[in-house]
Coordinates of C-alpha atoms and ligand atoms in Angstrom, one line a residue:
X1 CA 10.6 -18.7 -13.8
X2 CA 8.9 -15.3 -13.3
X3 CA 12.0 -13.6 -15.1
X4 CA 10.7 -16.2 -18.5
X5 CA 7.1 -15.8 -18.2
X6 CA 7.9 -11.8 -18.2
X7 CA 10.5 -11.9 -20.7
X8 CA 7.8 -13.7 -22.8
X9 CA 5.2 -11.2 -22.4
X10 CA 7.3 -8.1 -22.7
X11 CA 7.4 -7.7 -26.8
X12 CA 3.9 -7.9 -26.9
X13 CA 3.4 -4.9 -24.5
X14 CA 6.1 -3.1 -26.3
X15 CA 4.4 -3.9 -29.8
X16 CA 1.2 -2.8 -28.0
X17 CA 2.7 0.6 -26.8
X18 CA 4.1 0.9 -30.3
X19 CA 1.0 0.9 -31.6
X20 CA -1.0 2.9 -29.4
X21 CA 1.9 5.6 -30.0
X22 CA 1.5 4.9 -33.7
X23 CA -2.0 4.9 -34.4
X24 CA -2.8 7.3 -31.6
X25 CA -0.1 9.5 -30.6
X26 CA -1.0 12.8 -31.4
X27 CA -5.2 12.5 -29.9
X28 CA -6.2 14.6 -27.2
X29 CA -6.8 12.2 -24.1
X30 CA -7.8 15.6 -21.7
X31 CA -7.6 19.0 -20.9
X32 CA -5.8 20.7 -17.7
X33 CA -7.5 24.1 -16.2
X34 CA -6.0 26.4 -14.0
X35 CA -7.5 25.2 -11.1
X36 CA -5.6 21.6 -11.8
X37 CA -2.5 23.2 -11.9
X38 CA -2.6 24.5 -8.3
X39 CA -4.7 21.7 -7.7
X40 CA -2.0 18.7 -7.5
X41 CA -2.7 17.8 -11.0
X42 CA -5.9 16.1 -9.4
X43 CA -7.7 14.3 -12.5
X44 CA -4.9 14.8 -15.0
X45 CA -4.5 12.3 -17.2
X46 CA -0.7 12.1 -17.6
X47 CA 0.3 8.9 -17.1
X48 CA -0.3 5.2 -17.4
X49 CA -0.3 2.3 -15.1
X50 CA -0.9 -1.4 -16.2
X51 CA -1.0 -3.1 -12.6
X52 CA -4.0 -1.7 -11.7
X53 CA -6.7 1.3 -11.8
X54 CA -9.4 2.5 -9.3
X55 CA -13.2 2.7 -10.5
X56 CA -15.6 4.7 -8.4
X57 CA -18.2 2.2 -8.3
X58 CA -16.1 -1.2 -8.1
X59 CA -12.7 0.1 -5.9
X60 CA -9.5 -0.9 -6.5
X61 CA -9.1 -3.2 -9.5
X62 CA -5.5 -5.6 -10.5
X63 CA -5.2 -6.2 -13.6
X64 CA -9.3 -5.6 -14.6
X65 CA -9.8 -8.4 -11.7
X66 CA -12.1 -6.3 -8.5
X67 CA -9.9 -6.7 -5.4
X68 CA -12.9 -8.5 -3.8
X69 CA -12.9 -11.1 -6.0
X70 CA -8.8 -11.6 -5.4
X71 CA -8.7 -10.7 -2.0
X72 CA -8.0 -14.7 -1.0
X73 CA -4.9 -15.0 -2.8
X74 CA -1.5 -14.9 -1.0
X75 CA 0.4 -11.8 -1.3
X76 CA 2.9 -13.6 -3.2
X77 CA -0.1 -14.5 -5.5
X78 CA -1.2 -11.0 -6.0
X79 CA 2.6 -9.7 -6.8
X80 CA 2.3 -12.3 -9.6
X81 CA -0.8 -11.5 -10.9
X82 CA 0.6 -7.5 -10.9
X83 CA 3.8 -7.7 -12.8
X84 CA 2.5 -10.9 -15.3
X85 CA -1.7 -10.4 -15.8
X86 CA -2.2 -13.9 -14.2
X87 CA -2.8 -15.5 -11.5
X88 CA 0.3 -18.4 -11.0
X89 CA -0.6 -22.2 -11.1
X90 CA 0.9 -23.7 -7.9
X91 CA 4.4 -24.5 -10.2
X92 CA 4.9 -21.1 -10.6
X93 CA 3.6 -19.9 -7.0
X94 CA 6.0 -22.0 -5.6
X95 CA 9.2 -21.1 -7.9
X96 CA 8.5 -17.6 -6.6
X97 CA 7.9 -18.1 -3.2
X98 CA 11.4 -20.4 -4.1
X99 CA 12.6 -17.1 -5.3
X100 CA 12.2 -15.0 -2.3
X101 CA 13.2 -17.4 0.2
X102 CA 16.8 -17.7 -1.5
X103 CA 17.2 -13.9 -1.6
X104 CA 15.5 -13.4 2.2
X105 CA 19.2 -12.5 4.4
X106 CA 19.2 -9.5 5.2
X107 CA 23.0 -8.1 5.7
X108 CA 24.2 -7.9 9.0
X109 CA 24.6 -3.5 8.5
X110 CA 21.1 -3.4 8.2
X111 CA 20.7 -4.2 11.7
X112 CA 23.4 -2.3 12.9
X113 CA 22.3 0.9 10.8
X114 CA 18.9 0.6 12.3
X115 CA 19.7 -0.1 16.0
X116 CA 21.9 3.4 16.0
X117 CA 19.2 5.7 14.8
X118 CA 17.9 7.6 17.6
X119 CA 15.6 6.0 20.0
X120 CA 11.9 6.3 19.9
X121 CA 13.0 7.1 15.9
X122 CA 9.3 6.7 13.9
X123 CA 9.4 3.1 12.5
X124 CA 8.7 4.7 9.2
X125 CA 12.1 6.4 9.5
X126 CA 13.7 3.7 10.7
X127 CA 11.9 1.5 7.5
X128 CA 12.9 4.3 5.4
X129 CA 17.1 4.1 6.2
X130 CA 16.8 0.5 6.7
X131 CA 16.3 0.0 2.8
X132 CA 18.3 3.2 1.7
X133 CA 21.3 1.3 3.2
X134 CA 20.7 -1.3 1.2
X135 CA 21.3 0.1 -2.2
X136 CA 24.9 -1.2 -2.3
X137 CA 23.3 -4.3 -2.4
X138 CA 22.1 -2.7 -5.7
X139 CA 22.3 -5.3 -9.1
X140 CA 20.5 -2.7 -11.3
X141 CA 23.5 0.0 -9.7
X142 CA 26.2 -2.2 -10.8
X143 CA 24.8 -4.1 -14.3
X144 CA 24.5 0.0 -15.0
X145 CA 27.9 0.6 -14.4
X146 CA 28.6 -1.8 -16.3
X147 CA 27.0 -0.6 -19.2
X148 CA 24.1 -3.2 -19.3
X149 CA 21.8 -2.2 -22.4
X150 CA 18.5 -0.6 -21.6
X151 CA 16.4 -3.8 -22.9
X152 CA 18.1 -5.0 -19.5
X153 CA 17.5 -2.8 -17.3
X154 CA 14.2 -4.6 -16.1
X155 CA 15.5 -7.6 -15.6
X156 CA 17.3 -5.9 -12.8
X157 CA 15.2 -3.8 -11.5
X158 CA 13.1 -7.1 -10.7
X159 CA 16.2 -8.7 -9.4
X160 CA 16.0 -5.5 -6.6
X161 CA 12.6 -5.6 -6.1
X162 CA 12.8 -9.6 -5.5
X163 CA 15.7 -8.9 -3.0
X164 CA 13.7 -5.9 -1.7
X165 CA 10.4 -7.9 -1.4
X166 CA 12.2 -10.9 0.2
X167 CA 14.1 -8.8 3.3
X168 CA 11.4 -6.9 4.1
X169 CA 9.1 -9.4 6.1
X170 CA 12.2 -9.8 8.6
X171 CA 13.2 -6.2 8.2
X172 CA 10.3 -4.9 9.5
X173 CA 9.6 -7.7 11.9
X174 CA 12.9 -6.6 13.5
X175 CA 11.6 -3.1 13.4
X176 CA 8.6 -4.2 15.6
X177 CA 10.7 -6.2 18.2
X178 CA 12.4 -2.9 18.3
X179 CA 10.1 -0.8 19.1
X180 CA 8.0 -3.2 21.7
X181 CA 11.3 -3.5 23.3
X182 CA 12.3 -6.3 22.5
X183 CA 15.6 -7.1 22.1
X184 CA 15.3 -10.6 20.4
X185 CA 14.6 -10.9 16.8
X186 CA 11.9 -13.8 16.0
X187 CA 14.1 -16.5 13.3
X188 CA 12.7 -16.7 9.5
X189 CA 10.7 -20.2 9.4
X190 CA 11.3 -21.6 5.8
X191 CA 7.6 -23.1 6.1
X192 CA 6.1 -20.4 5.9
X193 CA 4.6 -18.3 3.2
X194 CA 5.3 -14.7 3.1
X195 CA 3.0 -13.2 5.2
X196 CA 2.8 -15.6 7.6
X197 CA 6.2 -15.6 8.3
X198 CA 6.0 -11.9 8.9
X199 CA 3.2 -12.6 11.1
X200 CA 5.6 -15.2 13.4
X201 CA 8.4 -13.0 13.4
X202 CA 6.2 -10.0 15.0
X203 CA 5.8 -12.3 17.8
X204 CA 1.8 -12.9 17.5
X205 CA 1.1 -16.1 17.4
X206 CA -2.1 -17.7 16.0
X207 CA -3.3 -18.8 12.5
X208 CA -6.2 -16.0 12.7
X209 CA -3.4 -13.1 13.1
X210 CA -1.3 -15.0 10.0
X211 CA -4.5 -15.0 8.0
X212 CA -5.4 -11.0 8.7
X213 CA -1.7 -10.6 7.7
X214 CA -2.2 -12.3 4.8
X215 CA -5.1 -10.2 3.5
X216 CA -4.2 -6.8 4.8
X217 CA -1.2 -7.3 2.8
X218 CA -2.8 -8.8 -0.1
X219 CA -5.5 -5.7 -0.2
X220 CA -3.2 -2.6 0.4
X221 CA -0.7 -4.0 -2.9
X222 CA -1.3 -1.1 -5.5
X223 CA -3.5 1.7 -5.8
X224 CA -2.6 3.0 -9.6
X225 CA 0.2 5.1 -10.7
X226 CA -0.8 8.9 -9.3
X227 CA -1.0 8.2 -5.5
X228 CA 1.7 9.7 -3.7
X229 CA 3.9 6.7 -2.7
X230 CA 3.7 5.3 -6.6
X231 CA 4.3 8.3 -8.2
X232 CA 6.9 9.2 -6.0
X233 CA 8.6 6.2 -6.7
X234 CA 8.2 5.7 -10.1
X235 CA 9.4 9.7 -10.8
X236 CA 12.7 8.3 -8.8
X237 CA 13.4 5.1 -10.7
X238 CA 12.8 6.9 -14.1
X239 CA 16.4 8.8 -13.3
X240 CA 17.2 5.4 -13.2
X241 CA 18.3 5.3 -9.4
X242 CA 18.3 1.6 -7.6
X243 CA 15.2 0.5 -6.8
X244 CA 15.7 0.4 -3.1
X245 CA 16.5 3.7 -3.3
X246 CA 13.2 4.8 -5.5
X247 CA 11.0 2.5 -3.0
X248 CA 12.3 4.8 -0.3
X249 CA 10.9 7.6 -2.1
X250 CA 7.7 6.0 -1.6
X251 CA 8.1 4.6 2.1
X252 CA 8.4 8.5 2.7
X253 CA 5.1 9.5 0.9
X254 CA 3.2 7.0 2.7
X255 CA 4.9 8.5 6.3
X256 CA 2.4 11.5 5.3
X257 CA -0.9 11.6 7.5
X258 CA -3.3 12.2 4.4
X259 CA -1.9 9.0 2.8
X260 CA -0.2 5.9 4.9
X261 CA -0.6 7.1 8.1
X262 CA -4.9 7.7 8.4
X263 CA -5.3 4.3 9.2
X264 CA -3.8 4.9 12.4
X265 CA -6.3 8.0 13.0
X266 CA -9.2 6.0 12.3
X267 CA -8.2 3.5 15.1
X268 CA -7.9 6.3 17.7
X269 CA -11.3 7.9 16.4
X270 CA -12.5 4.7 17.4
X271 CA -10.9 4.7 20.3
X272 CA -11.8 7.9 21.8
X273 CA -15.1 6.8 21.4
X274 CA -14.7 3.7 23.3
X275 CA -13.3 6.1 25.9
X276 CA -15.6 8.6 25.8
X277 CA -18.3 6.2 26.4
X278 CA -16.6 3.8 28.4
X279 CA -18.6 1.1 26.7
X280 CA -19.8 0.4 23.1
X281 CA -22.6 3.4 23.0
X282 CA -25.7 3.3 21.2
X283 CA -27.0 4.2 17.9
X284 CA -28.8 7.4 18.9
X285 CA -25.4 8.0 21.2
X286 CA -23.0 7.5 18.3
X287 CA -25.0 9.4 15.6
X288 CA -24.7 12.4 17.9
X289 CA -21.0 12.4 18.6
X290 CA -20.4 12.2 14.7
X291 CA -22.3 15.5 14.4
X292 CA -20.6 17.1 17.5
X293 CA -17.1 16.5 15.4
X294 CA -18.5 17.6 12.2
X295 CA -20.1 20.8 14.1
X296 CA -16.6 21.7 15.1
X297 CA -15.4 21.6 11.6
X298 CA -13.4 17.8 12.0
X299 CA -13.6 15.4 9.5
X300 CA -14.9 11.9 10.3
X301 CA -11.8 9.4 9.8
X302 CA -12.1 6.5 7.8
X303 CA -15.1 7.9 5.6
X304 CA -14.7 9.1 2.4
X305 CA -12.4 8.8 -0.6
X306 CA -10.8 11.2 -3.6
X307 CA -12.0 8.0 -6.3
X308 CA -14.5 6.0 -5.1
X309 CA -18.2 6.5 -4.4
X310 CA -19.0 3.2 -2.9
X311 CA -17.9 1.3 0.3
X312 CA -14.3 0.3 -0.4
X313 CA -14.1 -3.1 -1.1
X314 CA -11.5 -3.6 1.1
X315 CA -13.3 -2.4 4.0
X316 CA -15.7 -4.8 3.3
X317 CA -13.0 -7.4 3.0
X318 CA -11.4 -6.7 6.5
X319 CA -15.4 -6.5 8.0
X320 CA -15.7 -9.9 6.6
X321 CA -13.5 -11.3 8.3
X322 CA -13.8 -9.4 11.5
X323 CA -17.1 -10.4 11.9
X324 CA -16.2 -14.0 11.5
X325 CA -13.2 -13.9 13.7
X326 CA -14.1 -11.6 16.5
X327 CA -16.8 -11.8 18.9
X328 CA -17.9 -9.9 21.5
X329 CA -15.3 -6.8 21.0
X330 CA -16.2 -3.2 22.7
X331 CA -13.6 -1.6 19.8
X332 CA -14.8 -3.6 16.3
X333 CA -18.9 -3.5 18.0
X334 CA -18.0 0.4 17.7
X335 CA -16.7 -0.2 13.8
X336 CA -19.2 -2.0 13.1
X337 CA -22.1 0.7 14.3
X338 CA -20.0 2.9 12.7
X339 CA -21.0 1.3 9.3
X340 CA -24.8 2.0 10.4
X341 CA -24.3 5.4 11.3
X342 CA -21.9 7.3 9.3
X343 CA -23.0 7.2 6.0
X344 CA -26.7 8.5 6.5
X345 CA -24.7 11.7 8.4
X346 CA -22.4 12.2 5.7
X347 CA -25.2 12.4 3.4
X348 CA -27.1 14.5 5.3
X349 CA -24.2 16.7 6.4
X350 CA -24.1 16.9 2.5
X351 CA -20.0 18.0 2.0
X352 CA -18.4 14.2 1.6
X353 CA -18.9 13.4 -2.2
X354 CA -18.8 9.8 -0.7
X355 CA -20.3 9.0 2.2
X356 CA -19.1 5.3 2.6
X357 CA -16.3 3.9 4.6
X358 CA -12.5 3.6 2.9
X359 CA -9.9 0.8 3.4
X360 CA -9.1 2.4 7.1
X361 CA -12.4 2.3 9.1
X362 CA -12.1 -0.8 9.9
X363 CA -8.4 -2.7 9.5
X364 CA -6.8 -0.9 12.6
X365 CA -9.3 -2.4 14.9
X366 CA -8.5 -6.1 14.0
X367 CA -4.6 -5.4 14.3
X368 CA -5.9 -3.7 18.0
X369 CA -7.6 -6.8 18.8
X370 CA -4.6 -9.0 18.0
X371 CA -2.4 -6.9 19.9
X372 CA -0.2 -4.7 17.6
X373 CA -1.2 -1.9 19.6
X374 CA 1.9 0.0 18.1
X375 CA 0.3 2.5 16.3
X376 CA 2.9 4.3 14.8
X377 CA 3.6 0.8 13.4
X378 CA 0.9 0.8 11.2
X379 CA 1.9 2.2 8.3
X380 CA 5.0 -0.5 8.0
X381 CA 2.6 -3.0 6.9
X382 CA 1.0 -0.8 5.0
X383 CA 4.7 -0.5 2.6
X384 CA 4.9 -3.9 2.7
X385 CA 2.1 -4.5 0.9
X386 CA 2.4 -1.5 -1.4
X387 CA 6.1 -2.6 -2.2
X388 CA 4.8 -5.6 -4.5
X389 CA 2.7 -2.7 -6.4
X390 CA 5.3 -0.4 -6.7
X391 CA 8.4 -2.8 -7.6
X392 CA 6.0 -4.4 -10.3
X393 CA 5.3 -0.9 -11.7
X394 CA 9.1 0.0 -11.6
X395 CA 9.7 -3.3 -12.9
X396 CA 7.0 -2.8 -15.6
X397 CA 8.2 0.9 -16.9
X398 CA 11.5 0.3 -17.6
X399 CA 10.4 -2.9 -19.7
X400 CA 8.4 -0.7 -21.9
X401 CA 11.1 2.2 -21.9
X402 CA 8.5 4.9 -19.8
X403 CA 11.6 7.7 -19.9
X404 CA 12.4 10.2 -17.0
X405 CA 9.6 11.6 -15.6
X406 CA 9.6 15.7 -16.5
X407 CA 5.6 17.5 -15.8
X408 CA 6.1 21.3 -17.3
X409 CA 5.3 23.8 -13.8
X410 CA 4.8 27.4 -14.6
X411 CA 4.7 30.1 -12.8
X412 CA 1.4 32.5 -11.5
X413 CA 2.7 34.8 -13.7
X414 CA 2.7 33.4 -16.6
X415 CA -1.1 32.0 -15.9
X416 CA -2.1 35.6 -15.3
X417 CA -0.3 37.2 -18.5
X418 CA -0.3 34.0 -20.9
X419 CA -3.9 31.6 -20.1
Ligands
HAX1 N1 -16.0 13.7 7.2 C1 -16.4 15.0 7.1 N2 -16.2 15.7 6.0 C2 -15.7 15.1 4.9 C3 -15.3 13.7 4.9 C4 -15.5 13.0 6.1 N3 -15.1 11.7 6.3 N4 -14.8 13.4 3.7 C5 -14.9 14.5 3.0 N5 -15.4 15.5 3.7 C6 -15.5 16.9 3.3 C7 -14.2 17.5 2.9 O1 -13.4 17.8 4.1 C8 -14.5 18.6 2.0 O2 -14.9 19.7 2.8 P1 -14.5 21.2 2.4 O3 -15.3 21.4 1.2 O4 -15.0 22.0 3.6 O5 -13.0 21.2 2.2 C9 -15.8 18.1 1.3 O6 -16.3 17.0 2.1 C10 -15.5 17.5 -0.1 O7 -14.5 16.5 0.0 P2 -14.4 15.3 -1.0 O8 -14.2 15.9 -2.4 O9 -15.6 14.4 -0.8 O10 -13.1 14.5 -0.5 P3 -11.6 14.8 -0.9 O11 -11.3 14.1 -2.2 O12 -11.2 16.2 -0.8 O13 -10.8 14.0 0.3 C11 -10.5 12.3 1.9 C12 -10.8 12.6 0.4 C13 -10.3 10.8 2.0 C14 -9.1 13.0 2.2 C15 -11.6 12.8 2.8 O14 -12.8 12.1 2.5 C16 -11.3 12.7 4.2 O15 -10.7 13.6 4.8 N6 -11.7 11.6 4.9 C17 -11.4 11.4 6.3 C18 -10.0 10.9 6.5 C19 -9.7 9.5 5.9 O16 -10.5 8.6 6.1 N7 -8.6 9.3 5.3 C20 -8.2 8.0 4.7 C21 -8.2 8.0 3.2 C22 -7.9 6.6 2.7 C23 -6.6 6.5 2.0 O17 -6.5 6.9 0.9 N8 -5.6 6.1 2.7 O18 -4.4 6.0 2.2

């Protein structure tokens, strides 16, 4: 059913592109300094992204909709609302949730590929080469081979990313049990939605734990087209490689500590201070152990953000339902005080250009309290959840024909002779 609703809306997105390209195609939308050059292209304008955009004021929004006012739905919900604009009616929830089940085993060599990597192997590695094994299970790889035409090629790129989408739950379940030490592998329940099936097949039971599942991978889904993980993935589909293997592309950016992996930093900046103080410690206790680490040049984790200048809405989100789900907990009292404290030091620290908290001050704390103490883990569920953003976009440029990705570099020399 999603593959008719897109296949609807496509030629009006085409017609619209046509005539942006038409009416507009030759207007100046920017201009790029020097700096931005050796800056990573910070603030460039140089691409476009339908699924969603990030406003300093409102945080992350899908399709025009503020995360906070989506942040309810089912992940399977929010992939729905990225690739089509809308939100599904229970029909066509359940014809994609129908979808994914059907396409959910994952191949036996999957198992085998990841049980021989090395052991103690990151679980972002181990994400990473499960997936990239998995292109031979390819349909966009061999309709091209084929010769499909290129008004195809979405409709198979979305057949990967359903595939993709569908394994990954017990994929990186089985990466868990893994790590944990476990050698048993939790079964798929077909009663289950998505997320809460992921949640069961970690091994930790409980609705509440389904439920924080279900948001965190509802709220970490997209984040525009220039982050690292997108545009790394989007610049590998556009040479038209498989989709698993562009995702991968992705998985890897994310593996970086100034993108996936600071949520696990903010949970042991939280930590230390729980151990430093062997006890939640107070206000006047707290504020002074923030300016001790800014004194020594540190940066306080969690706080912050490249885009927004308000409290992430997300944070907000996973405060929300820590403080209705958790009582009387040393490590989220410590978030929480956090909230109090941090943003009046920032401001009077005066470097941060935004003093509020970002999607990672508070999340790692409620998977600590449920017991994924695994930190390393963290950033798995953080792919899952981008993976619905990402597929949509691949599934989304190659419907509109967005062709190979090529930015022009030059080189210092030609800055210093030439600008
Ligand atoms: N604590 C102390 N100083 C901070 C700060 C913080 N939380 N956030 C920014 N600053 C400092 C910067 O280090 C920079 O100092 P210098 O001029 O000495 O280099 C100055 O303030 C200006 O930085 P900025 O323009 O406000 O922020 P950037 O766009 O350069 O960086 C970061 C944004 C998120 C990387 C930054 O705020 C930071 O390091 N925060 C702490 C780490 C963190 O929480 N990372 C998670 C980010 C969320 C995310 O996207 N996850 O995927």
């Amino acid at each position: 059913m999603i593959q008719k609703v897109l296949a609807d809306k496509i030629p009006q997105w085409q017609e619209d592109i046509k005539s942006n390209l038409k009416d507009k195609g030759d207007k100046v939308v920017g201009e790029v300094t020097v700096a931005q050059t050796y800056g990573g292209m910070r603030g460039i304008i140089g691409l476009t992204c339908e699924t969603s955009s990030v406003s300093p004021d409102k945080g992350l929004m899908i399709r025009e909709r503020p995360i906070s006012e989506i942040s309810h739905l089912l992940p399977e919900e929010v992939f729905y609302l990225l690739l089509t604009g809308e939100i599904p009616n229970s029909e066509e929830l359940s014809s994609l949730q129908g979808e994914l089940k059907n396409r959910r085993k994952v191949p036996s060599y999957v198992w085998n590929v990841i049980e021989s990597l090395p052991e103690g192997s990151h679980p972002m590695t181990m994400l990473s080469v499960a997936v990239q094994s998995m292109r031979s299970e390819s349909r966009f790889v061999d309709n091209y081979n084929l010769g499909m035409p290129k008004s195809d090629y979405w409709k198979y790129a979305l057949e990967d990313g359903l595939k993709i989408i569908a394994t990954l739950p017990e994929i990186a379940a089985g990466i868990y049990r893994l790590r944990i030490g476990s050698k048993n592998r939790i079964d798929y329940d077909i009663d289950l939605d998505w997320a809460g099936n992921f949640a069961h097949m970690l091994g930790i039971e409980g609705e509440d734990f389904k439920d924080l599942m279900r948001l965190f991978l509802n709220v970490h889904c997209d984040h525009g087209g220039g982050n690292v993980s997108a545009f790394s993935s989007l610049t590998v589909a556009s040479a038209l490689s498989s989709p698993f293997l562009a995702l991968v592309a992705g998985y890897n950016g994310l593996a970086g500590p100034l993108h996936g992996l600071a949520n696990q930093e903010c949970l042991k900046f939280v930590l230390d201070i729980r151990n430093h103080f062997k006890k939640a410690p107070s206000d006047d206790e707290l504020k002074k152990y923030c300016w001790d680490r800014l004194s020594q040049n540190r940066v306080i984790p969690g706080y912050g953000h490249a885009v927004l200048r308000c409290p992430d809405p997300r944070f907000v989100s996973f405060m929300k339902f820590g403080k209705k789900h958790i009582k009387n907990d040393e490590t989220f009292e410590i978030v929480k005080s956090l909230f109090e404290i941090v943003p009046s030091v920032l401001e009077e620290h005066g470097k941060a250009k935004n003093p509020w908290p970002n999607v990672d001050a508070a999340s790692g704390s409620l998977l600590y309290y449920y017991g994924l103490k695994e930190f390393n883990y963290y950033t798995v569920l953080f792919s899952l959840s981008r993976t619905l953003g990402i597929v949509s976009q691949i599934v989304l440029n190659r419907a509109v024909g967005i062709p190979l990705m090529r930015p022009k570099a030059v080189t210092s020399k030609w800055i210093k002779n030439s600008v």
